[in-house]
Amino acid sequence: QESMHAYAANVYTTVIEELMKGKQRKFIAVEQEFFRLWWDMVATDTQKQQVHQLLQEGRLEFVIGGQVMHDEAVTLIDDQILQLTEGHGFLYETFGFRPQFSWHVDPFGASATTPTLFALAGFNAHLISRIDYDLKADMQKNKKLQFVWQGSPSLSERQEIFTHVMDQYSYCTPSQLPFSNRSGFFWNGFATFPDPPKDGVYPNMSLPVTDANLHQYAQTMVANIKERAAWFRTGEVLWPWGCDKQFFNASVQYSNMDLLVDYINKHSAEFGVTAQYATVSDYFQAVYSRNLTWEIRDSQDFLPYSTEPFQAWTGFYTSRSTLKGVARRASSLLYAGESFFTQYVRKHPEGSVCKCKALKQLQSLRWAVSEVQHHDGITGTESPKVKDMYMNNLMYGMFNVKKLMASIIFDINNAKKNGEVYSSVYTKGSGKPDVDQYVVVYNPLAWNVTTFVTVSVSSEAMSVYDELGHSVPAQVQSSVESQSSYDLYILVAISGLSYRKYSIKPLDGKQSAFIGSSTKYKRRDLTRADQQSQHLFPVVNNCYQILFDQNTNLMHSITVRETNQTVQFTQEFLEYHVNGDTKKGPISDNYLFAPNASAVPVSKAVGLEVMSGSLMTEIRQYFYSNVTSQDYIYAVYTRLYSAPEGYDGKLLCHRIEQEYSVGPLDLNREAVLRTSTNLNTKQLLYTDNNGYQMQKRSFKAYVNNTVARNYYPMVQTAYIEDDTTRLMLLAERAHGVSSQGNGQVEVMLHRRLWNNQQWNLNNNLTLNDSSVVRPVIWLILGTKAVTNTLYRTSGLALEHRPVVMFGELSGDKPKLPRGLQQNSIHYLPVTVPPNLHLQTLSIPGWRYSSNHAEQVRSIRMGKQKQGDADFSRVLLRIRHLYEVGEDPVLSQPVMIDLKSLLKGLGLVVAVEERSLTGTWDVNTLERWKWKTAQYPGKRFFNSTETSEDFRVTVHPKEIRTFFVYFQVQ
């Protein structure tokens, strides 16, 4: 909002005005969040008509077209797709415009998922800039900045995309003038915050072009163009004109540049260069028409990113961990809310919940989750007040969606409206004493899920019953978080996209929840622990035996019971000490990680308490700086689960759940949890790109900064392995992760920094984050074959834990409301095989026609005015979770019958297969086919086969997008 006030609204207002004045002028615009704010709140009807005209003439072009330019390192693929879809839906509905080029110039490193997503969205070329400085120099020298990128090993040439890496000057115009000490090419100066200057004089306004300096200006520009031309294979040079916060006075920009362009073209024989205003589309069209043969790049990404020897941009993988966690929780709640609402609309067309209001509630969270994917959002590289804005928008959207889900439950069950419904997602609900509560638990995944949900209760004496009054396995124990309450773990078994209701009653003499018993062990002084004698005790479930050493209170080893293989397994917290004074050397900040030396162990003493019960054992370890310390800064809660007979406990049993409590840290400390094993991993680490695919990370030795340059982002998954055994880590938020030694993996959990770099101080980027963070990681240990079958479904089970909503029944009516008594799993379950993921089931509400000619016609005739949202179109995405050859069974293609899959929602009458963001019919989408040595014939590119009878075969790693229409009820 401040940016809109300070400069961004003026960008669109003045650029549109200037484009109308000269047919030769052009402009590209990226992030839809800014453009939509201008369109909805600022633009006049005349300006709106002019935008339509300029888009038709190709002089204004939207590139990327998402709500934001998303970060590539720490974002989840679902959220990248969401924010792209959000922006593309607006552009297509409003203008019939479909972006076909990217402009990913600012994310800090490039993921291999991005080229695949942009290919699936129908793009013809991809453009990036920030990659490792030494790699860029090498590519530049050898004219290898352009290539055809096959980002996905399984989709390979089917979803490849031509990729252009910007040269060393990146996306801002080089502004040094050899003939003046004033800068050039930024004639409007730089934006000031929070208010534009009253006199219109901005700082750093460039030297105006005059008759006296015109020739020198042109020489400077031509020299830079020729320098860059030497780095590319074709005669076209993309010369970016602009930078951050530019063009808020487009008049002075264009009037100066017009003079330069005209002069160069009048003297082109002398200069050997001609110049023209261009869009990204113009540039790529020119390169494409050269018909050259391009090299292929495989699925290797460009992470991490360094800008010089001591500047490794690997700190932001962990910065503002709380924001990273809330962003993911919000994303997961949105995912659940979308499918819940879609089912409600389909099955209860006469329901009392207002659909238009409901859509607005969902849209508030779609918008918040989209905007936080920005490359200065979820990355943690924003000032505290901007972070607070992201948090507020996320919390507001989550509140709306929880409210919507609660009102749907109420409506379906015709519950008495005076019964209070409040809901809580992942946080432990607040139980009240002596009141019958019920919890409604929704499983947002399209698989049958057996897991535990946690409810906070006020006493140990509790019973839990399902809809039929049968007793449900549960365990209650003293809470980790408060002295006065208890954690009630309820074992839930729920079919795909369905919900169950459980009532929680104070004990009535019948069977109660198991009560966990506590054993406290003496605090151990690590400095004096007897290394020779070990005093081991086991914690066991059906899958693992974990041994702890009572001499140290630390974990000692884990035995995988099905193979009887034992892995030595120790964990410790360490801190990297970092410098905050630029006079003393390289600094760590929101972006950068620059450790002074190796990490230092933080605790000299460990306390231990074991809560054991028949369903779950929880090991609580507290790490103290010395034996007499009162308070701990670090704790680990390790949980091992067991499901009783009759429950499918496979996934539950195989996960070792760890929740950490870290903070508040001392200043200029970066906290890591290091897990050391006796696996001979050769220091190889595997980490994921955006929860979509895995990357192999070999440890690389550098002259400088080796520790930081071997950090990688873990968005959802990381693992180490030897020839037989693999240790998987699954995360519910992004972290930096590294293997600094053989058999080791360390996860950065938290950072607290302060530095005196002027730019950081000016922008309040010091990351003095005094919070306590509570991330969760699931560990899976086993053979490669076993972990392969478990980690994809487990990662999604952690991402999309069941949504828990609480209700309380008024005292005079012990009976549940009508509909709560019967076995009220109303929704027919929606279930896909374990190697597929139902990635999206939602009602977008777009009013556009899926017939392109019709959509363009209705826009030209001005019919696209605000009508009612369209509730009849359901957006469905299905993703294949496995790579080709990854698993003998799970890597097979899967045939799925959409009519039968969705029969619980009604009778499917039509299915249209669409591009990733929904704006193209795949049968009419023809992407450019760039020539490669592998495929010398240049041909247009068609996507996938769909069958007439609603049956679809989904191949490894495909993401298939459909519009589904049901028979009207």
mmCIF file of C-alpha atoms in Angstrom, residues 545-866:
data_model
loop_
_atom_site.group_PDB
_atom_site.id
_atom_site.type_symbol
_atom_site.label_atom_id
_atom_site.label_comp_id
_atom_site.label_asym_id
_atom_site.label_seq_id
_atom_site.Cartn_x
_atom_site.Cartn_y
_atom_site.Cartn_z
ATOM 1 C CA GLN A 545 13.597 -49.282 18.508
ATOM 2 C CA ILE A 546 15.257 -46.052 19.633
ATOM 3 C CA LEU A 547 17.966 -46.306 22.282
ATOM 4 C CA PHE A 548 18.720 -43.419 24.604
ATOM 5 C CA ASP A 549 21.829 -43.163 26.760
ATOM 6 C CA GLN A 550 21.078 -42.304 30.385
ATOM 7 C CA ASN A 551 24.625 -41.073 30.886
ATOM 8 C CA THR A 552 24.004 -38.194 28.496
ATOM 9 C CA ASN A 553 20.208 -38.204 28.053
ATOM 10 C CA LEU A 554 20.909 -38.148 24.283
ATOM 11 C CA MET A 555 19.728 -40.462 21.519
ATOM 12 C CA HIS A 556 22.195 -43.270 20.831
ATOM 13 C CA SER A 557 20.890 -45.395 17.951
ATOM 14 C CA ILE A 558 17.827 -46.457 15.984
ATOM 15 C CA THR A 559 17.086 -50.013 14.940
ATOM 16 C CA VAL A 560 14.766 -50.574 11.979
ATOM 17 C CA ARG A 561 12.796 -53.586 13.170
ATOM 18 C CA GLU A 562 11.762 -55.059 9.808
ATOM 19 C CA THR A 563 15.412 -55.479 8.710
ATOM 20 C CA ASN A 564 16.946 -55.524 12.211
ATOM 21 C CA GLN A 565 19.464 -52.967 11.056
ATOM 22 C CA THR A 566 20.897 -50.565 13.622
ATOM 23 C CA VAL A 567 22.110 -47.070 12.764
ATOM 24 C CA GLN A 568 24.106 -45.014 15.246
ATOM 25 C CA PHE A 569 22.128 -41.831 15.615
ATOM 26 C CA THR A 570 22.987 -38.754 17.677
ATOM 27 C CA GLN A 571 21.539 -35.259 17.603
ATOM 28 C CA GLU A 572 22.882 -31.994 18.968
ATOM 29 C CA PHE A 573 22.093 -28.314 18.724
ATOM 30 C CA LEU A 574 24.889 -26.026 17.565
ATOM 31 C CA GLU A 575 25.173 -22.334 16.795
ATOM 32 C CA TYR A 576 27.120 -20.548 14.114
ATOM 33 C CA HIS A 577 28.507 -17.304 15.482
ATOM 34 C CA VAL A 578 28.351 -14.588 12.863
ATOM 35 C CA ASN A 579 29.684 -11.092 12.444
ATOM 36 C CA GLY A 580 27.436 -8.014 12.330
ATOM 37 C CA ASP A 581 30.075 -5.325 11.858
ATOM 38 C CA THR A 582 30.961 -4.560 8.234
ATOM 39 C CA LYS A 583 34.340 -3.183 9.387
ATOM 40 C CA LYS A 584 35.280 -6.598 10.752
ATOM 41 C CA GLY A 585 34.486 -8.697 7.702
ATOM 42 C CA PRO A 586 31.603 -10.412 5.892
ATOM 43 C CA ILE A 587 28.208 -10.224 7.602
ATOM 44 C CA SER A 588 25.169 -12.452 7.902
ATOM 45 C CA ASP A 589 21.828 -10.775 7.223
ATOM 46 C CA ASN A 590 18.277 -11.650 6.108
ATOM 47 C CA TYR A 591 19.718 -12.855 2.779
ATOM 48 C CA LEU A 592 23.300 -13.913 3.463
ATOM 49 C CA PHE A 593 24.838 -16.553 5.701
ATOM 50 C CA ALA A 594 28.491 -15.859 6.565
ATOM 51 C CA PRO A 595 29.687 -17.986 9.513
ATOM 52 C CA ASN A 596 32.905 -16.974 11.273
ATOM 53 C CA ALA A 597 33.952 -20.559 11.906
ATOM 54 C CA SER A 598 32.529 -24.012 12.558
ATOM 55 C CA ALA A 599 29.345 -24.318 14.564
ATOM 56 C CA VAL A 600 29.685 -24.494 18.359
ATOM 57 C CA PRO A 601 27.693 -26.925 20.582
ATOM 58 C CA VAL A 602 25.235 -24.979 22.742
ATOM 59 C CA SER A 603 24.468 -27.169 25.700
ATOM 60 C CA LYS A 604 26.513 -28.670 28.462
ATOM 61 C CA ALA A 605 23.597 -30.404 30.159
ATOM 62 C CA VAL A 606 20.481 -32.273 29.047
ATOM 63 C CA GLY A 607 17.277 -32.989 30.955
ATOM 64 C CA LEU A 608 15.006 -35.863 29.937
ATOM 65 C CA GLU A 609 11.407 -36.876 30.556
ATOM 66 C CA VAL A 610 9.648 -39.814 28.898
ATOM 67 C CA MET A 611 5.853 -39.927 28.619
ATOM 68 C CA SER A 612 4.896 -43.475 27.752
ATOM 69 C CA GLY A 613 1.513 -44.864 26.819
ATOM 70 C CA SER A 614 0.028 -47.570 24.657
ATOM 71 C CA LEU A 615 -0.538 -45.334 21.596
ATOM 72 C CA MET A 616 2.359 -42.962 21.790
ATOM 73 C CA THR A 617 5.637 -42.399 23.563
ATOM 74 C CA GLU A 618 6.965 -38.873 23.781
ATOM 75 C CA ILE A 619 10.587 -38.205 24.703
ATOM 76 C CA ARG A 620 11.141 -34.661 25.972
ATOM 77 C CA GLN A 621 14.728 -33.455 25.945
ATOM 78 C CA TYR A 622 15.719 -30.059 27.355
ATOM 79 C CA PHE A 623 19.119 -28.571 26.501
ATOM 80 C CA TYR A 624 20.748 -26.248 29.052
ATOM 81 C CA SER A 625 23.835 -24.094 28.696
ATOM 82 C CA ASN A 626 25.144 -25.634 31.948
ATOM 83 C CA VAL A 627 24.098 -27.969 34.752
ATOM 84 C CA THR A 628 22.694 -25.235 36.968
ATOM 85 C CA SER A 629 20.837 -23.149 34.315
ATOM 86 C CA GLN A 630 17.205 -22.440 35.131
ATOM 87 C CA ASP A 631 15.949 -21.967 31.574
ATOM 88 C CA TYR A 632 16.523 -23.805 28.336
ATOM 89 C CA ILE A 633 16.669 -22.240 24.871
ATOM 90 C CA TYR A 634 16.417 -25.576 23.072
ATOM 91 C CA ALA A 635 14.106 -28.561 23.433
ATOM 92 C CA VAL A 636 13.170 -31.597 21.323
ATOM 93 C CA TYR A 637 9.942 -33.553 21.645
ATOM 94 C CA THR A 638 10.286 -36.893 19.863
ATOM 95 C CA ARG A 639 7.103 -38.911 19.331
ATOM 96 C CA LEU A 640 6.797 -42.547 18.359
ATOM 97 C CA TYR A 641 3.313 -43.779 17.479
ATOM 98 C CA SER A 642 1.555 -47.146 17.563
ATOM 99 C CA ALA A 643 -1.836 -47.896 16.056
ATOM 100 C CA PRO A 644 -3.880 -50.710 17.629
ATOM 101 C CA GLU A 645 -5.083 -53.784 15.708
ATOM 102 C CA GLY A 646 -7.650 -53.003 13.045
ATOM 103 C CA TYR A 647 -6.102 -49.659 12.051
ATOM 104 C CA ASP A 648 -3.825 -49.074 9.059
ATOM 105 C CA GLY A 649 -0.885 -47.752 11.028
ATOM 106 C CA LYS A 650 1.790 -48.106 8.327
ATOM 107 C CA LEU A 651 2.573 -44.418 7.805
ATOM 108 C CA LEU A 652 2.075 -43.599 11.491
ATOM 109 C CA CYS A 653 4.422 -46.307 12.627
ATOM 110 C CA HIS A 654 7.179 -45.365 10.171
ATOM 111 C CA ARG A 655 7.482 -41.745 11.189
ATOM 112 C CA ILE A 656 9.515 -40.459 14.065
ATOM 113 C CA GLU A 657 7.976 -37.077 14.741
ATOM 114 C CA GLN A 658 10.181 -34.360 16.167
ATOM 115 C CA GLU A 659 9.006 -30.965 17.316
ATOM 116 C CA TYR A 660 11.672 -28.442 18.278
ATOM 117 C CA SER A 661 11.511 -25.414 20.502
ATOM 118 C CA VAL A 662 14.275 -22.922 19.663
ATOM 119 C CA GLY A 663 14.785 -19.428 21.048
ATOM 120 C CA PRO A 664 15.014 -16.722 21.993
ATOM 121 C CA LEU A 665 18.571 -16.776 20.600
ATOM 122 C CA ASP A 666 21.423 -14.468 21.491
ATOM 123 C CA LEU A 667 22.258 -11.850 18.884
ATOM 124 C CA ASN A 668 24.234 -12.939 15.798
ATOM 125 C CA ARG A 669 23.597 -16.627 16.318
ATOM 126 C CA GLU A 670 22.283 -19.122 13.778
ATOM 127 C CA ALA A 671 20.864 -22.280 15.309
ATOM 128 C CA VAL A 672 21.177 -25.712 13.705
ATOM 129 C CA LEU A 673 20.179 -29.232 14.671
ATOM 130 C CA ARG A 674 22.889 -31.620 13.515
ATOM 131 C CA THR A 675 22.050 -35.312 13.156
ATOM 132 C CA SER A 676 25.077 -37.603 12.922
ATOM 133 C CA THR A 677 24.889 -41.248 11.813
ATOM 134 C CA ASN A 678 27.317 -43.998 10.883
ATOM 135 C CA LEU A 679 25.899 -44.135 7.346
ATOM 136 C CA ASN A 680 28.711 -43.817 4.808
ATOM 137 C CA THR A 681 27.061 -41.045 2.783
ATOM 138 C CA LYS A 682 30.241 -39.620 1.199
ATOM 139 C CA GLN A 683 28.773 -36.250 2.223
ATOM 140 C CA LEU A 684 26.115 -36.510 -0.483
ATOM 141 C CA LEU A 685 22.855 -34.786 0.335
ATOM 142 C CA TYR A 686 19.550 -34.832 -1.540
ATOM 143 C CA THR A 687 17.111 -31.924 -1.212
ATOM 144 C CA ASP A 688 13.877 -31.073 -2.961
ATOM 145 C CA ASN A 689 12.963 -28.336 -5.397
ATOM 146 C CA ASN A 690 9.668 -26.908 -4.116
ATOM 147 C CA GLY A 691 8.235 -30.254 -2.971
ATOM 148 C CA TYR A 692 8.178 -31.371 -6.625
ATOM 149 C CA GLN A 693 11.466 -33.116 -7.429
ATOM 150 C CA MET A 694 14.772 -34.045 -5.796
ATOM 151 C CA GLN A 695 18.238 -32.610 -6.461
ATOM 152 C CA LYS A 696 21.540 -34.361 -5.724
ATOM 153 C CA ARG A 697 23.924 -32.120 -3.739
ATOM 154 C CA SER A 698 27.619 -33.070 -3.726
ATOM 155 C CA PHE A 699 29.725 -31.335 -1.114
ATOM 156 C CA LYS A 700 31.961 -28.765 -2.813
ATOM 157 C CA ALA A 701 35.121 -27.282 -1.316
ATOM 158 C CA TYR A 702 35.697 -23.571 -2.016
ATOM 159 C CA VAL A 703 38.601 -21.271 -1.233
ATOM 160 C CA ASN A 704 36.226 -19.147 0.858
ATOM 161 C CA ASN A 705 32.876 -19.610 2.590
ATOM 162 C CA THR A 706 32.630 -23.377 2.093
ATOM 163 C CA VAL A 707 30.138 -23.894 4.932
ATOM 164 C CA ALA A 708 27.582 -21.377 3.641
ATOM 165 C CA ARG A 709 27.942 -22.344 -0.026
ATOM 166 C CA ASN A 710 27.033 -25.935 0.825
ATOM 167 C CA TYR A 711 23.672 -24.920 2.292
ATOM 168 C CA TYR A 712 20.570 -25.731 0.236
ATOM 169 C CA PRO A 713 16.866 -25.099 0.692
ATOM 170 C CA MET A 714 14.695 -27.931 1.989
ATOM 171 C CA VAL A 715 11.088 -27.023 1.226
ATOM 172 C CA GLN A 716 9.576 -30.389 2.085
ATOM 173 C CA THR A 717 12.176 -33.149 1.816
ATOM 174 C CA ALA A 718 15.862 -33.926 2.317
ATOM 175 C CA TYR A 719 17.721 -37.193 2.751
ATOM 176 C CA ILE A 720 21.110 -38.830 3.169
ATOM 177 C CA GLU A 721 21.843 -42.473 2.356
ATOM 178 C CA ASP A 722 24.503 -45.132 1.959
ATOM 179 C CA ASP A 723 24.325 -48.239 -0.214
ATOM 180 C CA THR A 724 21.474 -49.793 1.747
ATOM 181 C CA THR A 725 19.859 -47.303 4.114
ATOM 182 C CA ARG A 726 18.239 -43.907 3.802
ATOM 183 C CA LEU A 727 17.388 -41.277 6.418
ATOM 184 C CA MET A 728 14.582 -38.985 5.200
ATOM 185 C CA LEU A 729 13.624 -35.629 6.711
ATOM 186 C CA LEU A 730 10.186 -34.177 5.962
ATOM 187 C CA ALA A 731 9.403 -30.564 6.861
ATOM 188 C CA GLU A 732 6.295 -28.398 7.292
ATOM 189 C CA ARG A 733 8.155 -25.181 6.480
ATOM 190 C CA ALA A 734 11.327 -24.328 4.596
ATOM 191 C CA HIS A 735 14.772 -24.570 6.204
ATOM 192 C CA GLY A 736 18.369 -24.338 5.119
ATOM 193 C CA VAL A 737 19.982 -27.785 5.171
ATOM 194 C CA SER A 738 23.527 -29.056 4.675
ATOM 195 C CA SER A 739 25.800 -32.058 5.085
ATOM 196 C CA GLN A 740 29.010 -30.746 6.634
ATOM 197 C CA GLY A 741 30.438 -34.199 7.341
ATOM 198 C CA ASN A 742 30.131 -37.839 6.295
ATOM 199 C CA GLY A 743 26.906 -39.352 7.656
ATOM 200 C CA GLN A 744 25.674 -35.950 8.818
ATOM 201 C CA VAL A 745 22.730 -33.725 7.996
ATOM 202 C CA GLU A 746 22.124 -30.402 9.691
ATOM 203 C CA VAL A 747 19.011 -28.251 9.545
ATOM 204 C CA MET A 748 19.085 -24.529 10.272
ATOM 205 C CA LEU A 749 16.082 -23.848 12.500
ATOM 206 C CA HIS A 750 16.386 -20.196 13.515
ATOM 207 C CA ARG A 751 18.457 -17.012 13.052
ATOM 208 C CA ARG A 752 18.797 -13.831 15.062
ATOM 209 C CA LEU A 753 21.023 -11.138 13.557
ATOM 210 C CA TRP A 754 21.973 -7.525 13.667
ATOM 211 C CA ASN A 755 24.354 -5.711 11.338
ATOM 212 C CA ASN A 756 25.425 -2.180 10.510
ATOM 213 C CA GLN A 757 25.476 -2.343 6.725
ATOM 214 C CA GLN A 758 24.013 0.965 5.567
ATOM 215 C CA TRP A 759 21.577 -0.500 3.017
ATOM 216 C CA ASN A 760 20.224 -2.947 5.594
ATOM 217 C CA LEU A 761 19.846 -0.188 8.202
ATOM 218 C CA ASN A 762 18.054 2.095 5.732
ATOM 219 C CA ASN A 763 15.573 -0.668 4.948
ATOM 220 C CA ASN A 764 15.352 -1.984 8.517
ATOM 221 C CA LEU A 765 16.685 -5.363 7.386
ATOM 222 C CA THR A 766 18.512 -6.533 10.460
ATOM 223 C CA LEU A 767 16.578 -9.698 11.418
ATOM 224 C CA ASN A 768 16.681 -9.080 15.157
ATOM 225 C CA ASP A 769 14.197 -11.932 15.549
ATOM 226 C CA SER A 770 13.771 -12.699 19.255
ATOM 227 C CA SER A 771 10.945 -15.197 18.774
ATOM 228 C CA VAL A 772 10.711 -18.837 19.836
ATOM 229 C CA VAL A 773 10.082 -21.117 16.836
ATOM 230 C CA ARG A 774 8.361 -24.518 16.966
ATOM 231 C CA PRO A 775 9.051 -26.339 13.682
ATOM 232 C CA VAL A 776 8.175 -30.015 13.148
ATOM 233 C CA ILE A 777 10.223 -32.549 11.184
ATOM 234 C CA TRP A 778 9.309 -36.176 10.512
ATOM 235 C CA LEU A 779 12.142 -38.670 10.219
ATOM 236 C CA ILE A 780 11.851 -41.907 8.261
ATOM 237 C CA LEU A 781 14.656 -44.460 8.416
ATOM 238 C CA GLY A 782 14.796 -47.626 6.352
ATOM 239 C CA THR A 783 15.859 -49.267 3.126
ATOM 240 C CA LYS A 784 15.688 -47.184 -0.044
ATOM 241 C CA ALA A 785 12.844 -49.340 -1.309
ATOM 242 C CA VAL A 786 10.747 -48.851 1.828
ATOM 243 C CA THR A 787 11.432 -45.120 2.216
ATOM 244 C CA ASN A 788 10.605 -44.665 -1.494
ATOM 245 C CA THR A 789 7.107 -46.000 -0.978
ATOM 246 C CA LEU A 790 6.563 -43.827 2.109
ATOM 247 C CA TYR A 791 8.099 -40.405 1.665
ATOM 248 C CA ARG A 792 5.795 -38.842 -0.935
ATOM 249 C CA THR A 793 2.591 -39.733 0.901
ATOM 250 C CA SER A 794 4.173 -38.919 4.275
ATOM 251 C CA GLY A 795 5.372 -35.510 3.095
ATOM 252 C CA LEU A 796 1.849 -34.658 1.964
ATOM 253 C CA ALA A 797 0.367 -36.079 5.172
ATOM 254 C CA LEU A 798 2.584 -33.653 7.117
ATOM 255 C CA GLU A 799 1.733 -30.767 4.782
ATOM 256 C CA HIS A 800 -2.007 -31.448 4.890
ATOM 257 C CA ARG A 801 -2.679 -32.611 8.428
ATOM 258 C CA PRO A 802 -6.405 -32.939 9.165
ATOM 259 C CA VAL A 803 -8.281 -29.723 9.931
ATOM 260 C CA VAL A 804 -9.754 -29.811 13.430
ATOM 261 C CA MET A 805 -12.837 -27.739 14.247
ATOM 262 C CA PHE A 806 -14.297 -27.552 17.725
ATOM 263 C CA GLY A 807 -17.878 -27.286 18.799
ATOM 264 C CA GLU A 808 -19.431 -27.319 22.196
ATOM 265 C CA LEU A 809 -22.885 -28.633 23.003
ATOM 266 C CA SER A 810 -25.016 -26.576 25.328
ATOM 267 C CA GLY A 811 -25.426 -28.051 28.791
ATOM 268 C CA ASP A 812 -29.141 -28.906 28.759
ATOM 269 C CA LYS A 813 -28.769 -31.127 25.699
ATOM 270 C CA PRO A 814 -26.332 -33.910 26.283
ATOM 271 C CA LYS A 815 -27.438 -35.473 22.982
ATOM 272 C CA LEU A 816 -25.606 -34.485 19.836
ATOM 273 C CA PRO A 817 -27.603 -32.394 17.360
ATOM 274 C CA ARG A 818 -29.617 -34.234 14.762
ATOM 275 C CA GLY A 819 -27.296 -35.607 12.139
ATOM 276 C CA LEU A 820 -24.419 -35.881 14.566
ATOM 277 C CA GLN A 821 -25.774 -39.152 15.928
ATOM 278 C CA GLN A 822 -25.893 -41.261 12.819
ATOM 279 C CA ASN A 823 -22.766 -42.279 11.059
ATOM 280 C CA SER A 824 -22.721 -38.949 9.322
ATOM 281 C CA ILE A 825 -19.875 -39.254 6.881
ATOM 282 C CA HIS A 826 -22.130 -37.610 4.320
ATOM 283 C CA TYR A 827 -19.528 -37.094 1.693
ATOM 284 C CA LEU A 828 -18.777 -40.069 -0.542
ATOM 285 C CA PRO A 829 -15.024 -40.324 -0.221
ATOM 286 C CA VAL A 830 -12.831 -39.161 -3.117
ATOM 287 C CA THR A 831 -9.822 -41.456 -3.327
ATOM 288 C CA VAL A 832 -6.863 -41.670 -5.695
ATOM 289 C CA PRO A 833 -4.059 -44.284 -5.769
ATOM 290 C CA PRO A 834 -1.020 -43.585 -3.532
ATOM 291 C CA ASN A 835 1.200 -42.402 -6.401
ATOM 292 C CA LEU A 836 -1.283 -39.696 -7.412
ATOM 293 C CA HIS A 837 -2.137 -36.543 -5.495
ATOM 294 C CA LEU A 838 -5.385 -34.640 -5.898
ATOM 295 C CA GLN A 839 -3.587 -31.305 -6.015
ATOM 296 C CA THR A 840 -6.574 -28.999 -6.540
ATOM 297 C CA LEU A 841 -10.326 -29.336 -6.181
ATOM 298 C CA SER A 842 -11.831 -25.878 -6.123
ATOM 299 C CA ILE A 843 -14.401 -23.480 -7.519
ATOM 300 C CA PRO A 844 -12.367 -20.560 -8.864
ATOM 301 C CA GLY A 845 -15.452 -18.466 -9.645
ATOM 302 C CA TRP A 846 -14.029 -17.092 -12.930
ATOM 303 C CA ARG A 847 -16.614 -15.737 -15.321
ATOM 304 C CA TYR A 848 -14.584 -16.247 -18.497
ATOM 305 C CA SER A 849 -15.610 -18.492 -21.366
ATOM 306 C CA SER A 850 -13.350 -21.496 -21.870
ATOM 307 C CA ASN A 851 -13.804 -20.948 -25.623
ATOM 308 C CA HIS A 852 -11.084 -18.432 -26.521
ATOM 309 C CA ALA A 853 -12.790 -16.838 -29.538
ATOM 310 C CA GLU A 854 -15.950 -16.357 -27.507
ATOM 311 C CA GLN A 855 -14.016 -14.877 -24.572
ATOM 312 C CA VAL A 856 -12.195 -12.364 -26.794
ATOM 313 C CA ARG A 857 -15.454 -11.438 -28.529
ATOM 314 C CA SER A 858 -17.310 -10.795 -25.291
ATOM 315 C CA ILE A 859 -14.460 -8.593 -24.010
ATOM 316 C CA ARG A 860 -14.370 -6.560 -27.237
ATOM 317 C CA MET A 861 -18.112 -6.025 -26.956
ATOM 318 C CA GLY A 862 -17.682 -4.884 -23.362
ATOM 319 C CA LYS A 863 -19.717 -7.777 -21.971
ATOM 320 C CA GLN A 864 -17.132 -8.733 -19.360
ATOM 321 C CA LYS A 865 -18.720 -6.494 -16.747
ATOM 322 C CA GLN A 866 -19.052 -7.709 -13.176
#
